[in-house]
Amino acid sequence: ASIIKQPVTNNTVVQSSWKLSRDFANMFFIIALIIMAFATIFSITRYNFSSMIIGFLIAALLINFSLVIGETIIDWSTSLSNVFLQAMGDVGARIGEGAKLGSRFAANLQAEPTSDLSAWQDTIGVMANIVLLSIIFFSLAVLLFFSIVRIPILWALLIVSPLALVLYILPSTKKWSQTWWDYFISWNLFMPIYLFFIYFGVLFLNNQQSILSGASNGVNV
């Protein structure tokens, strides 16, 4: 399997669009300052200076470094995904090895069974192999689809990140900032988590003969 490449590094479209979004978001700081001023004058506790200053400073920091923070998170997620890809090696070859197990099971079925239990075990092995191969191929198709969709979604989330993070200032809009974080983290964690399960699926497929043998020995005992 090829190593996943960084989808946003040196992307001029994302960087230039993010700068426009950041400049526009910085304009909202003036509105936030006006709201804090009026809230302080009229003793509106929820929006006064003392209750909003911490969120104001956090938002100011996150907005101007949102692209760097976002790319760093994507780098971490990509590195973790590459760990599983390197552990799997050539996925196609591993699936092919798993498919050969089905041929061996079929050969055993064609031979004269030594007992009803042996024939039953071989039949289970063939069916399990078919089911596992179907699941693996479907999983790889889903992985390919979401790998393609994931890149433009991450681009869009990075571009609007300053606008999403500026909403952290006001208590009434803070939930929308949290929603952005939820989407961004979810799309970054999707790839390594999905590869984690595919890795163990392929590992089980390649070692199903020993696993089934161990299971049958347990039944005999």
N, CA, C and O of each residue as an XYZ file, in Angstrom:
884
protein
N       0.839     -1.188      0.000
C       0.000      0.000      0.000
C       0.865      1.225      0.000
O       1.873      1.274      0.706
N       0.496      2.217     -0.776
C       1.277      3.436     -0.847
C       1.054      4.268      0.399
O       0.006      4.181      1.039
N       2.063      5.087      0.744
C       1.973      5.933      1.917
C       1.061      7.109      1.613
O       1.137      7.697      0.534
N       0.189      7.457      2.571
C      -0.732      8.559      2.397
C       0.041      9.865      2.399
O       0.865     10.096      3.284
N      -0.211     10.705      1.438
C       0.475     11.981      1.329
C      -0.319     13.075      2.023
O      -1.537     12.981      2.173
N       0.396     14.117      2.446
C      -0.231     15.263      3.082
C      -1.075     16.022      2.074
O      -0.528     16.513      1.087
N      -2.412     16.147      2.279
C      -3.288     16.724      1.263
C      -3.319     18.240      1.236
O      -3.878     18.803      0.295
N      -2.745     18.939      2.222
C      -2.891     20.395      2.264
C      -1.571     21.139      2.231
O      -1.566     22.354      2.028
N      -0.463     20.463      2.420
C       0.820     21.142      2.443
C       1.100     21.797      1.097
O       0.938     21.179      0.045
N       1.523     23.060      1.147
C       1.868     23.826     -0.057
C       0.695     23.963     -1.031
O       0.894     24.130     -2.234
N      -0.523     23.891     -0.502
C      -1.697     24.100     -1.343
C      -2.019     25.584     -1.338
O      -2.527     26.114     -0.350
N      -1.721     26.251     -2.447
C      -1.866     27.706     -2.511
C      -3.329     28.145     -2.437
O      -3.632     29.213     -1.905
N      -4.238     27.319     -2.972
C      -5.661     27.672     -2.926
C      -6.150     27.706     -1.486
O      -6.837     28.643     -1.079
N      -5.792     26.677     -0.714
C      -6.207     26.616      0.688
C      -5.573     27.760      1.470
O      -6.250     28.406      2.270
N      -4.300     28.018      1.256
C      -3.608     29.056      2.007
C      -4.149     30.447      1.704
O      -4.365     31.237      2.623
N      -4.369     30.753      0.443
C      -4.887     32.075      0.079
C      -6.331     32.245      0.554
O      -6.710     33.320      1.018
N      -7.136     31.185      0.440
C      -8.520     31.261      0.911
C      -8.573     31.390      2.424
O      -9.417     32.106      2.962
N      -7.671     30.696      3.111
C      -7.620     30.792      4.572
C      -7.257     32.205      5.006
O      -7.803     32.699      5.992
N      -6.351     32.865      4.297
C      -5.964     34.240      4.654
C      -7.150     35.193      4.535
O      -7.335     36.066      5.383
N      -7.949     35.028      3.490
C      -9.147     35.856      3.349
C     -10.128     35.589      4.491
O     -10.714     36.516      5.049
N     -10.296     34.318      4.826
C     -11.184     33.953      5.918
C     -10.664     34.499      7.245
O     -11.446     34.968      8.073
N      -9.354     34.440      7.449
C      -8.761     34.959      8.691
C      -8.947     36.468      8.800
O      -9.313     36.968      9.864
N      -8.699     37.205      7.707
C      -8.862     38.665      7.738
C     -10.314     39.047      8.018
O     -10.589     40.009      8.735
N     -11.236     38.279      7.441
C     -12.650     38.559      7.672
C     -13.028     38.253      9.124
O     -13.813     38.980      9.732
N     -12.464     37.171      9.674
C     -12.759     36.797     11.057
C     -12.205     37.825     12.031
O     -12.823     38.109     13.057
N     -11.039     38.385     11.713
C     -10.451     39.382     12.602
C     -11.330     40.620     12.726
O     -11.264     41.329     13.730
N     -12.149     40.883     11.719
C     -13.059     42.021     11.797
C     -14.108     41.827     12.898
O     -14.614     42.798     13.460
N     -14.424     40.579     13.195
C     -15.423     40.314     14.223
C     -14.924     40.647     15.619
O     -15.722     40.791     16.546
N     -13.614     40.770     15.778
C     -13.099     41.155     17.086
C     -13.591     42.546     17.485
O     -13.825     42.810     18.664
N     -13.746     43.427     16.505
C     -14.270     44.763     16.793
C     -15.696     44.665     17.316
O     -16.070     45.348     18.269
N     -16.493     43.796     16.672
C     -17.875     43.607     17.128
C     -17.893     43.023     18.536
O     -18.702     43.423     19.373
N     -16.988     42.068     18.792
C     -16.926     41.457     20.128
C     -16.534     42.492     21.179
O     -17.068     42.480     22.288
N     -15.615     43.375     20.843
C     -15.210     44.421     21.789
C     -16.362     45.377     22.088
O     -16.537     45.806     23.228
N     -17.144     45.709     21.066
C     -18.300     46.585     21.272
C     -19.326     45.911     22.180
O     -19.891     46.542     23.073
N     -19.560     44.612     21.938
C     -20.508     43.874     22.773
C     -20.031     43.838     24.227
O     -20.823     44.028     25.150
N     -18.715     43.591     24.425
C     -18.179     43.566     25.779
C     -18.293     44.929     26.449
O     -18.567     45.019     27.646
N     -18.084     45.978     25.681
C     -18.168     47.330     26.250
C     -19.582     47.635     26.721
O     -19.775     48.095     27.847
N     -20.568     47.384     25.872
C     -21.958     47.649     26.259
C     -22.396     46.741     27.417
O     -23.109     47.178     28.321
N     -21.961     45.470     27.381
C     -22.340     44.547     28.459
C     -21.741     44.982     29.782
O     -22.377     44.848     30.828
N     -20.516     45.504     29.746
C     -19.885     45.984     30.976
C     -20.602     47.224     31.504
O     -20.814     47.356     32.709
N     -20.974     48.134     30.600
C     -21.660     49.370     31.003
C     -23.023     49.065     31.619
O     -23.394     49.651     32.636
N     -23.758     48.156     31.008
C     -25.122     47.860     31.465
C     -25.186     46.639     32.386
O     -26.267     46.118     32.661
N     -24.027     46.189     32.856
C     -23.932     45.102     33.848
C     -24.595     43.818     33.370
O     -25.303     43.150     34.123
N     -24.353     43.487     32.115
C     -24.824     42.205     31.583
C     -23.710     41.189     31.807
O     -22.727     41.162     31.067
N     -23.866     40.372     32.810
C     -22.770     39.513     33.274
C     -22.283     38.554     32.199
O     -21.081     38.319     32.072
N     -23.185     38.014     31.444
C     -22.813     36.976     30.473
C     -21.883     37.500     29.390
O     -21.052     36.749     28.878
N     -22.004     38.770     29.032
C     -21.222     39.324     27.929
C     -20.257     40.420     28.369
O     -19.717     41.128     27.519
N     -20.024     40.582     29.661
C     -19.134     41.655     30.080
C     -17.675     41.269     29.877
O     -17.363     40.148     29.475
N     -16.795     42.210     30.162
C     -15.373     42.042     29.867
C     -14.767     40.880     30.638
O     -14.026     40.078     30.070
N     -15.075     40.781     31.924
C     -14.446     39.763     32.767
C     -14.837     38.343     32.373
O     -14.039     37.418     32.526
N     -16.060     38.160     31.865
C     -16.518     36.820     31.505
C     -16.127     36.418     30.086
O     -16.121     35.231     29.762
N     -15.799     37.396     29.234
C     -15.499     37.093     27.834
C     -14.033     37.239     27.464
O     -13.633     36.817     26.379
N     -13.228     37.822     28.328
C     -11.843     38.105     27.953
C     -11.039     36.837     27.689
O     -10.203     36.809     26.787
N     -11.290     35.778     28.480
C     -10.544     34.527     28.273
C     -10.868     33.923     26.910
O      -9.969     33.534     26.164
N     -12.166     33.849     26.591
C     -12.557     33.344     25.276
C     -12.055     34.225     24.151
O     -11.714     33.735     23.075
N     -12.010     35.526     24.399
C     -11.510     36.474     23.404
C     -10.043     36.201     23.082
O      -9.659     36.171     21.913
N      -9.231     36.004     24.104
C      -7.800     35.755     23.905
C      -7.555     34.391     23.251
O      -6.692     34.257     22.384
N      -8.317     33.390     23.673
C      -8.172     32.053     23.072
C      -8.531     32.093     21.592
O      -7.824     31.532     20.755
N      -9.644     32.766     21.277
C     -10.068     32.862     19.878
C      -9.047     33.615     19.042
O      -8.767     33.226     17.908
N      -8.485     34.694     19.592
C      -7.481     35.469     18.855
C      -6.267     34.613     18.532
O      -5.699     34.714     17.444
N      -5.870     33.771     19.478
C      -4.721     32.896     19.254
C      -5.035     31.808     18.240
O      -4.242     31.550     17.334
N      -6.200     31.167     18.391
C      -6.560     30.061     17.507
C      -6.788     30.526     16.077
O      -6.402     29.836     15.133
N      -7.407     31.686     15.905
C      -7.721     32.165     14.559
C      -6.456     32.387     13.744
O      -6.379     31.964     12.591
N      -5.482     33.036     14.321
C      -4.281     33.386     13.568
C      -3.315     32.220     13.397
O      -2.394     32.285     12.583
N      -3.526     31.153     14.168
C      -2.682     29.964     14.017
C      -3.501     28.742     13.618
O      -3.019     27.614     13.718
N      -4.734     28.958     13.168
C      -5.619     27.830     12.860
C      -5.091     26.974     11.717
O      -5.264     25.755     11.735
N      -4.449     27.586     10.719
C      -3.927     26.800      9.598
C      -2.781     25.905     10.057
O      -2.712     24.734      9.684
N      -1.888     26.457     10.865
C      -0.763     25.671     11.377
C      -1.264     24.555     12.286
O      -0.806     23.416     12.192
N      -2.205     24.888     13.165
C      -2.761     23.875     14.070
C      -3.465     22.773     13.279
O      -3.294     21.587     13.561
N      -4.258     23.180     12.285
C      -4.972     22.205     11.471
C      -4.034     21.292     10.704
O      -4.243     20.080     10.661
N      -2.994     21.867     10.093
C      -2.042     21.047      9.338
C      -1.267     20.108     10.262
O      -0.930     18.991      9.870
N      -0.983     20.560     11.495
C      -0.284     19.704     12.455
C      -1.138     18.500     12.834
O      -0.639     17.376     12.905
N      -2.418     18.734     13.077
C      -3.323     17.626     13.407
C      -3.430     16.647     12.237
O      -3.443     15.432     12.432
N      -3.507     17.194     11.013
C      -3.569     16.326      9.836
C      -2.282     15.534      9.685
O      -2.319     14.367      9.295
N      -1.138     16.153      9.989
C       0.152     15.449      9.933
C       0.158     14.271     10.912
O       0.592     13.175     10.560
N      -0.318     14.492     12.122
C      -0.356     13.419     13.117
C      -1.255     12.280     12.659
O      -0.895     11.107     12.764
N      -2.418     12.637     12.153
C      -3.339     11.604     11.692
C      -2.784     10.841     10.503
O      -2.971      9.629     10.399
N      -2.094     11.549      9.594
C      -1.482     10.898      8.432
C      -0.354      9.963      8.852
O      -0.221      8.863      8.316
N       0.460     10.405      9.817
C       1.557      9.558     10.307
C       1.019      8.288     10.947
O       1.569      7.205     10.747
N      -0.060      8.421     11.720
C      -0.660      7.252     12.355
C      -1.250      6.304     11.313
O      -1.155      5.084     11.452
N      -1.857      6.868     10.273
C      -2.402      6.032      9.197
C      -1.289      5.283      8.475
O      -1.452      4.117      8.116
N      -0.161      5.951      8.264
C       0.960      5.312      7.575
C       1.558      4.168      8.383
O       2.114      3.227      7.817
N       1.441      4.250      9.717
C       1.934      3.150     10.551
C       1.179      1.861     10.223
O       1.790      0.801     10.085
N      -0.138      1.950     10.099
C      -0.939      0.759      9.785
C      -0.719      0.310      8.339
O      -0.711     -0.888      8.054
N      -0.540      1.276      7.423
C      -0.288      0.905      6.032
C       1.043      0.170      5.898
O       1.143     -0.814      5.165
N       2.054      0.646      6.601
C       3.351     -0.030      6.557
C       3.278     -1.398      7.219
O       3.937     -2.340      6.780
N       2.472     -1.510      8.281
C       2.323     -2.807      8.950
C       1.627     -3.813      8.046
O       1.950     -5.000      8.071
N       0.668     -3.342      7.243
C      -0.034     -4.236      6.320
C       0.822     -4.594      5.120
O       0.664     -5.669      4.541
N       1.733     -3.699      4.740
C       2.551     -3.934      3.565
C       1.714     -3.879      2.304
O       0.906     -2.966      2.131
N       1.901     -4.853      1.417
C       1.131     -4.945      0.186
C      -0.212     -5.597      0.487
O      -0.298     -6.816      0.633
N      -1.257     -4.782      0.580
C      -2.579     -5.303      0.935
C      -3.074     -6.306     -0.095
O      -3.646     -7.337      0.259
N      -2.852     -6.002     -1.379
C      -3.305     -6.906     -2.429
C      -2.671     -8.277     -2.320
O      -3.342     -9.293     -2.497
N      -1.357     -8.309     -2.025
C      -0.671     -9.594     -1.882
C      -1.191    -10.362     -0.681
O      -1.340    -11.583     -0.727
N      -1.468     -9.634      0.399
C      -1.974    -10.310      1.597
C      -3.360    -10.892      1.360
O      -3.661    -11.996      1.816
N      -4.206    -10.148      0.646
C      -5.537    -10.671      0.326
C      -5.412    -11.876     -0.604
O      -6.168    -12.840     -0.488
N      -4.440    -11.811     -1.537
C      -4.218    -12.957     -2.407
C      -3.801    -14.191     -1.631
O      -4.224    -15.304     -1.943
N      -2.962    -13.989     -0.610
C      -2.576    -15.110      0.233
C      -3.791    -15.676      0.952
O      -3.928    -16.889      1.111
N      -4.675    -14.772      1.387
C      -5.895    -15.229      2.030
C      -6.783    -16.003      1.077
O      -7.421    -16.980      1.469
N      -6.825    -15.569     -0.176
C      -7.640    -16.258     -1.173
C      -7.108    -17.659     -1.451
O      -7.889    -18.570     -1.727
N      -5.804    -17.844     -1.382
C      -5.223    -19.173     -1.609
C      -5.691    -20.155     -0.545
O      -5.781    -21.358     -0.791
N      -5.985    -19.638      0.626
C      -6.500    -20.528      1.663
C      -7.806    -21.172      1.234
O      -8.070    -22.337      1.534
N      -8.633    -20.383      0.514
C      -9.889    -20.919      0.006
C      -9.646    -22.054     -0.960
O     -10.403    -23.025     -0.962
N      -8.601    -21.964     -1.792
C      -8.276    -23.038     -2.728
C      -7.866    -24.301     -1.974
O      -8.205    -25.416     -2.370
N      -7.127    -24.104     -0.877
C      -6.713    -25.273     -0.103
C      -7.911    -25.930      0.568
O      -7.994    -27.155      0.657
N      -8.843    -25.096      1.039
C     -10.047    -25.653      1.632
C     -10.867    -26.402      0.584
O     -11.418    -27.467      0.862
N     -10.944    -25.829     -0.645
C     -11.694    -26.482     -1.715
C     -11.056    -27.812     -2.089
O     -11.749    -28.787     -2.379
N      -9.725    -27.842     -2.078
C      -9.035    -29.090     -2.389
C      -9.339    -30.153     -1.333
O      -9.500    -31.334     -1.641
N      -9.413    -29.707     -0.095
C      -9.740    -30.655      0.971
C     -11.153    -31.198      0.827
O     -11.423    -32.355      1.150
N     -12.054    -30.348      0.337
C     -13.424    -30.795      0.149
C     -13.535    -31.822     -0.968
O     -14.351    -32.742     -0.900
N     -12.697    -31.656     -2.009
C     -12.727    -32.591     -3.123
C     -12.160    -33.951     -2.726
O     -12.528    -34.984     -3.285
N     -11.263    -33.924     -1.755
C     -10.688    -35.187     -1.299
C     -11.701    -35.954     -0.467
O     -12.699    -35.400     -0.004
N     -11.430    -37.217     -0.291
C     -12.328    -38.059      0.490
C     -12.233    -37.660      1.959
O     -11.158    -37.767      2.549
N     -13.310    -37.211      2.555
C     -13.237    -36.770      3.952
C     -12.943    -37.933      4.876
O     -13.476    -39.028      4.697
N     -12.106    -37.698      5.851
C     -11.775    -38.741      6.817
C     -12.881    -38.921      7.836
O     -13.011    -39.992      8.429
N     -13.670    -37.899      8.043
C     -14.783    -37.989      8.989
C     -15.773    -36.878      8.680
O     -15.464    -35.929      7.959
N     -16.956    -37.013      9.233
C     -17.959    -35.967      9.051
C     -17.506    -34.658      9.669
O     -17.805    -33.584      9.147
N     -16.784    -34.741     10.779
C     -16.305    -33.533     11.446
C     -15.309    -32.791     10.575
O     -15.338    -31.563     10.497
N     -14.411    -33.548      9.905
C     -13.427    -32.921      9.029
C     -14.090    -32.227      7.856
O     -13.713    -31.108      7.507
N     -15.080    -32.878      7.236
C     -15.789    -32.271      6.116
C     -16.536    -31.019      6.556
O     -16.578    -30.025      5.832
N     -17.119    -31.073      7.737
C     -17.850    -29.913      8.262
C     -16.904    -28.746      8.528
O     -17.245    -27.595      8.257
N     -15.714    -29.040      9.059
C     -14.731    -28.004      9.315
C     -14.251    -27.363      8.015
O     -14.073    -26.147      7.946
N     -14.042    -28.187      6.985
C     -13.614    -27.653      5.694
C     -14.700    -26.767      5.083
O     -14.399    -25.723      4.505
N     -15.945    -27.179      5.211
C     -17.049    -26.383      4.678
C     -17.134    -25.024      5.376
O     -17.317    -23.992      4.729
N     -17.001    -25.039      6.693
C     -17.001    -23.785      7.446
C     -15.846    -22.893      7.004
O     -15.994    -21.676      6.887
N     -14.695    -23.513      6.759
C     -13.525    -22.740      6.323
C     -13.763    -22.043      4.996
O     -13.395    -20.880      4.834
N     -14.378    -22.745      4.038
C     -14.659    -22.155      2.730
C     -15.636    -20.995      2.864
O     -15.419    -19.928      2.290
N     -16.704    -21.199      3.615
C     -17.701    -20.145      3.788
C     -17.108    -18.938      4.508
O     -17.373    -17.792      4.147
N     -16.310    -19.211      5.523
C     -15.683    -18.111      6.258
C     -14.737    -17.327      5.362
O     -14.649    -16.103      5.453
N     -14.024    -18.052      4.488
C     -13.090    -17.388      3.573
C     -13.828    -16.479      2.596
O     -13.381    -15.364      2.326
N     -14.953    -16.950      2.068
C     -15.755    -16.149      1.131
C     -16.282    -14.889      1.816
O     -16.221    -13.793      1.258
N     -16.799    -15.061      3.030
C     -17.350    -13.923      3.770
C     -16.253    -12.910      4.083
O     -16.448    -11.707      3.912
N     -15.104    -13.396      4.541
C     -14.006    -12.501      4.899
C     -13.482    -11.736      3.687
O     -13.228    -10.534      3.772
N     -13.320    -12.428      2.561
C     -12.852    -11.751      1.356
C     -13.840    -10.687      0.905
O     -13.438     -9.602      0.485
N     -15.128    -10.989      0.989
C     -16.149    -10.010      0.610
C     -16.086     -8.780      1.507
O     -16.185     -7.649      1.032
N     -15.919     -9.010      2.805
C     -15.834     -7.893      3.746
C     -14.596     -7.050      3.486
O     -14.659     -5.821      3.523
N     -13.465     -7.708      3.221
C     -12.218     -6.976      2.983
C     -12.318     -6.126      1.726
O     -11.932     -4.958      1.740
N     -12.836     -6.698      0.631
C     -12.953     -5.931     -0.615
C     -13.930     -4.765     -0.456
O     -13.677     -3.670     -0.958
N     -15.040     -4.996      0.239
C     -15.989     -3.909      0.487
C     -15.349     -2.828      1.345
O     -15.538     -1.638      1.089
N     -14.594     -3.234      2.360
C     -13.933     -2.271      3.238
C     -12.919     -1.432      2.474
O     -12.804     -0.228      2.705
N     -12.187     -2.060      1.568
C     -11.203     -1.321      0.773
C     -11.887     -0.341     -0.180
O     -11.379      0.754     -0.420
N     -13.043     -0.739     -0.722
C     -13.787      0.168     -1.603
C     -14.296      1.383     -0.824
O     -14.235      2.513     -1.309
N     -14.796      1.136      0.385
C     -15.248      2.240      1.236
C     -14.081      3.136      1.605
O     -14.212      4.360      1.602
N     -12.932      2.534      1.928
C     -11.736      3.307      2.275
C     -11.305      4.195      1.119
O     -10.960      5.358      1.326
N     -11.322      3.655     -0.104
C     -10.938      4.440     -1.271
C     -11.880      5.619     -1.468
O     -11.436      6.733     -1.743
N     -13.179      5.375     -1.329
C     -14.168      6.437     -1.514
C     -13.975      7.562     -0.503
O     -13.911      8.734     -0.874
N     -13.883      7.200      0.779
C     -13.757      8.224      1.811
C     -12.379      8.877      1.808
O     -12.238     10.014      2.259
N     -11.366      8.183      1.310
C     -10.048      8.816      1.180
C     -10.099      9.951      0.162
O      -9.457     10.986      0.341
N     -10.870      9.747     -0.910
C     -11.011     10.789     -1.933
C     -11.876     11.938     -1.410
O     -11.556     13.108     -1.617
N     -12.973     11.595     -0.733
C     -13.894     12.625     -0.220
C     -13.255     13.409      0.921
O     -13.515     14.601      1.082
N     -12.422     12.742      1.710
C     -11.833     13.349      2.907
C     -10.987     14.573      2.588
O     -10.990     15.533      3.358
N     -10.269     14.565      1.484
C      -9.344     15.656      1.173
C     -10.064     16.987      0.960
O      -9.711     17.965      1.618
N     -11.070     17.072      0.060
C     -11.760     18.370     -0.089
C     -12.500     18.799      1.171
O     -12.644     19.997      1.417
N     -12.976     17.841      1.980
C     -13.634     18.210      3.231
C     -12.643     18.857      4.187
O     -12.962     19.855      4.833
N     -11.433     18.289      4.282
C     -10.405     18.894      5.135
C      -9.990     20.263      4.607
O      -9.743     21.185      5.384
N      -9.917     20.393      3.288
C      -9.623     21.715      2.707
C     -10.671     22.736      3.149
O     -10.336     23.829      3.608
N     -11.943     22.363      3.003
C     -13.033     23.284      3.348
C     -13.007     23.630      4.835
O     -13.210     24.786      5.206
N     -12.759     22.636      5.685
C     -12.710     22.894      7.124
C     -11.556     23.809      7.494
O     -11.695     24.650      8.382
N     -10.423     23.658      6.830
C      -9.289     24.548      7.100
C      -9.575     25.972      6.633
O      -9.205     26.934      7.305
N     -10.227     26.105      5.495
C     -10.510     27.445      4.955
C     -11.442     28.219      5.891
O     -11.231     29.406      6.139
N     -12.472     27.545      6.408
C     -13.445     28.238      7.258
C     -13.052     28.213      8.731
O     -13.804     28.702      9.574
N     -11.892     27.655      9.055
C     -11.503     27.543     10.462
C     -11.456     28.884     11.198
O     -11.903     28.940     12.343
N     -10.939     29.972     10.605
C     -10.967     31.240     11.345
C     -12.382     31.709     11.665
O     -12.636     32.212     12.760
N     -13.300     31.547     10.721
C     -14.683     31.956     10.949
C     -15.344     31.084     12.011
O     -16.143     31.569     12.812
N     -15.010     29.806     12.016
C     -15.585     28.899     13.009
C     -15.023     29.180     14.397
O     -15.754     29.121     15.387
N     -13.738     29.485     14.476
C     -13.105     29.692     15.773
C     -13.436     31.043     16.391
O     -13.403     31.189     17.613
N     -13.754     32.034     15.560
C     -14.135     33.337     16.111
C     -15.464     33.237     16.859
O     -15.756     34.068     17.718
N     -16.259     32.233     16.539
C     -17.529     32.036     17.230
C     -17.338     31.580     18.670
O     -18.288     31.550     19.453
N     -16.097     31.223     19.014
C     -15.803     30.795     20.382
C     -15.915     31.951     21.367
O     -16.044     31.731     22.572
N     -15.867     33.185     20.863
C     -15.852     34.346     21.746
C     -17.170     34.493     22.494
O     -17.182     34.632     23.717
N     -18.273     34.464     21.764
C     -19.583     34.710     22.355
C     -20.165     33.414     22.919
O     -20.112     32.379     22.254
N     -20.712     33.451     24.117
C     -21.306     32.234     24.704
C     -22.430     31.639     23.854
O     -22.600     30.420     23.812
N     -23.186     32.489     23.185
C     -24.317     32.003     22.387
C     -23.885     31.330     21.092
O     -24.664     30.576     20.509
N     -22.668     31.580     20.626
C     -22.180     30.983     19.373
C     -21.049     29.973     19.598
O     -20.525     29.400     18.643
N     -20.683     29.762     20.850
C     -19.560     28.860     21.149
C     -19.839     27.436     20.672
O     -18.914     26.710     20.309
N     -21.114     27.035     20.672
C     -21.451     25.669     20.260
C     -21.103     25.413     18.795
O     -20.780     24.283     18.428
N     -21.165     26.458     17.943
C     -20.818     26.282     16.533
C     -19.317     26.076     16.361
O     -18.877     25.344     15.474
N     -18.544     26.725     17.211
C     -17.100     26.490     17.196
C     -16.782     25.051     17.592
O     -15.916     24.408     17.000
N     -17.502     24.553     18.612
C     -17.313     23.173     19.033
C     -17.726     22.198     17.942
O     -17.115     21.139     17.792
N     -18.764     22.548     17.173
C     -19.194     21.702     16.062
C     -18.097     21.584     15.009
O     -17.867     20.506     14.461
N     -17.421     22.698     14.730
C     -16.306     22.656     13.769
C     -15.213     21.716     14.266
O     -14.694     20.900     13.503
N     -14.866     21.831     15.544
C     -13.847     20.949     16.105
C     -14.265     19.491     16.004
O     -13.441     18.634     15.686
N     -15.533     19.197     16.269
C     -16.021     17.815     16.197
C     -15.857     17.245     14.788
O     -15.393     16.118     14.619
N     -16.240     18.028     13.782
C     -16.101     17.566     12.401
C     -14.630     17.401     12.017
O     -14.254     16.411     11.390
N     -13.816     18.361     12.391
C     -12.406     18.327     11.992
C     -11.688     17.137     12.625
O     -10.949     16.427     11.943
N     -11.897     16.915     13.914
C     -11.255     15.791     14.594
C     -11.784     14.465     14.052
O     -11.022     13.513     13.882
N     -13.091     14.403     13.781
C     -13.679     13.153     13.272
C     -13.085     12.761     11.925
O     -12.751     11.595     11.710
N     -12.951     13.725     11.019
C     -12.406     13.412      9.699
C     -10.922     13.086      9.755
O     -10.407     12.411      8.863
N     -10.230     13.550     10.780
C      -8.824     13.192     10.939
C      -8.656     11.824     11.578
O      -7.735     11.085     11.229
N      -9.535     11.480     12.510
C      -9.435     10.181     13.171
C     -10.005      9.041     12.337
O      -9.705      7.873     12.584
N     -10.833      9.387     11.341
C     -11.473      8.340     10.540
C     -10.449      7.411      9.893
O     -10.567      6.190      9.989
N      -9.443      7.991      9.234
C      -8.507      7.180      8.469
C      -7.710      6.203      9.336
O      -7.705      5.011      9.028
N      -7.030      6.648     10.412
C      -6.274      5.660     11.213
C      -7.152      4.618     11.878
O      -6.760      3.454     11.963
N      -8.343      5.007     12.358
C      -9.230      4.033     12.999
C      -9.705      2.997     11.984
O      -9.738      1.802     12.280
N     -10.071      3.453     10.791
C     -10.545      2.533      9.757
C      -9.425      1.584      9.334
O      -9.659      0.388      9.163
N      -8.219      2.107      9.166
C      -7.080      1.263      8.798
C      -6.742      0.279      9.901
O      -6.279     -0.828      9.630
N      -6.970      0.675     11.139
C      -6.733     -0.219     12.276
C      -7.589     -1.484     12.142
O      -7.090     -2.595     12.321
N      -8.869     -1.315     11.828
C      -9.772     -2.471     11.698
C      -9.459     -3.277     10.433
O      -9.549     -4.504     10.446
N      -9.093     -2.596      9.342
C      -8.716     -3.331      8.129
C      -7.460     -4.159      8.373
O      -7.345     -5.288      7.897
N      -6.523     -3.585      9.120
C      -5.285     -4.306      9.430
C      -5.584     -5.623     10.137
O      -5.040     -6.664      9.770
N      -6.440     -5.582     11.143
C      -6.756     -6.809     11.871
C      -7.624     -7.748     11.032
O      -7.576     -8.965     11.211
N      -8.425     -7.179     10.110
C      -9.190     -8.033      9.211
C      -8.291     -8.818      8.275
O      -8.483    -10.018      8.074
N      -7.300     -8.132      7.699
C      -6.342     -8.791      6.808
C      -5.484     -9.776      7.590
O      -5.168    -10.859      7.096
N      -5.106     -9.398      8.817
C      -4.308    -10.298      9.649
C      -5.069    -11.583      9.954
O      -4.494    -12.670      9.918
N      -6.360    -11.463     10.254
C      -7.181    -12.638     10.517
C      -7.350    -13.469      9.254
O      -7.338    -14.699      9.310
N      -7.510    -12.795      8.104
C      -7.672    -13.516      6.845
C      -6.442    -14.350      6.525
O      -6.570    -15.481      6.057
N      -5.247    -13.808      6.771
C      -4.016    -14.527      6.463
C      -3.729    -15.662      7.446
O      -2.991    -16.594      7.127
N      -4.318    -15.577      8.644
C      -4.022    -16.582      9.667
C      -5.257    -17.395     10.043
O      -5.307    -18.013     11.106
N      -6.250    -17.387      9.156
C      -7.492    -18.063      9.511
C      -7.315    -19.573      9.619
O      -8.038    -20.220     10.377
N      -6.364    -20.152      8.873
C      -6.186    -21.599      8.933
C      -5.724    -22.027     10.323
O      -6.247    -22.989     10.886
N      -4.741    -21.308     10.878
C      -4.267    -21.650     12.218
C      -5.328    -21.352     13.263
O      -5.456    -22.078     14.249
N      -6.103    -20.267     13.046
C      -7.161    -19.919     13.993
C      -8.250    -20.988     13.995
O      -8.718    -21.405     15.055
N      -8.655    -21.433     12.786
C      -9.680    -22.464     12.694
C      -9.177    -23.795     13.244
O      -9.928    -24.555     13.855
N      -7.877    -24.065     13.014
C      -7.311    -25.309     13.562
C      -7.336    -25.281     15.074
O      -7.662    -26.276     15.722
N      -6.978    -24.099     15.649
C      -7.013    -23.973     17.092
C      -8.421    -24.110     17.623
O      -8.644    -24.717     18.670
N      -9.387    -23.536     16.886
C     -10.786    -23.641     17.312
C     -11.273    -25.083     17.258
O     -11.986    -25.540     18.151
N     -10.875    -25.805     16.187
C     -11.312    -27.203     16.056
C     -10.671    -28.080     17.120
O     -11.301    -29.016     17.613
N      -9.416    -27.785     17.482
C      -8.766    -28.535     18.535
C      -9.473    -28.325     19.872
O      -9.593    -29.235     20.692
N      -9.946    -27.057     20.060
C     -10.694    -26.779     21.267
C     -11.997    -27.546     21.317
O     -12.427    -27.996     22.379
N     -12.641    -27.696     20.128
C     -13.885    -28.454     20.067
C     -13.631    -29.924     20.359
O     -14.405    -30.565     21.071
N     -12.542    -30.459     19.808
C     -12.222    -31.881     20.025
C     -11.932    -32.166     21.502
O     -12.272    -33.225     22.030
N     -11.295    -31.188     22.147
C     -10.997    -31.376     23.567
C     -12.291    -31.394     24.379
O     -12.252    -31.543     25.600
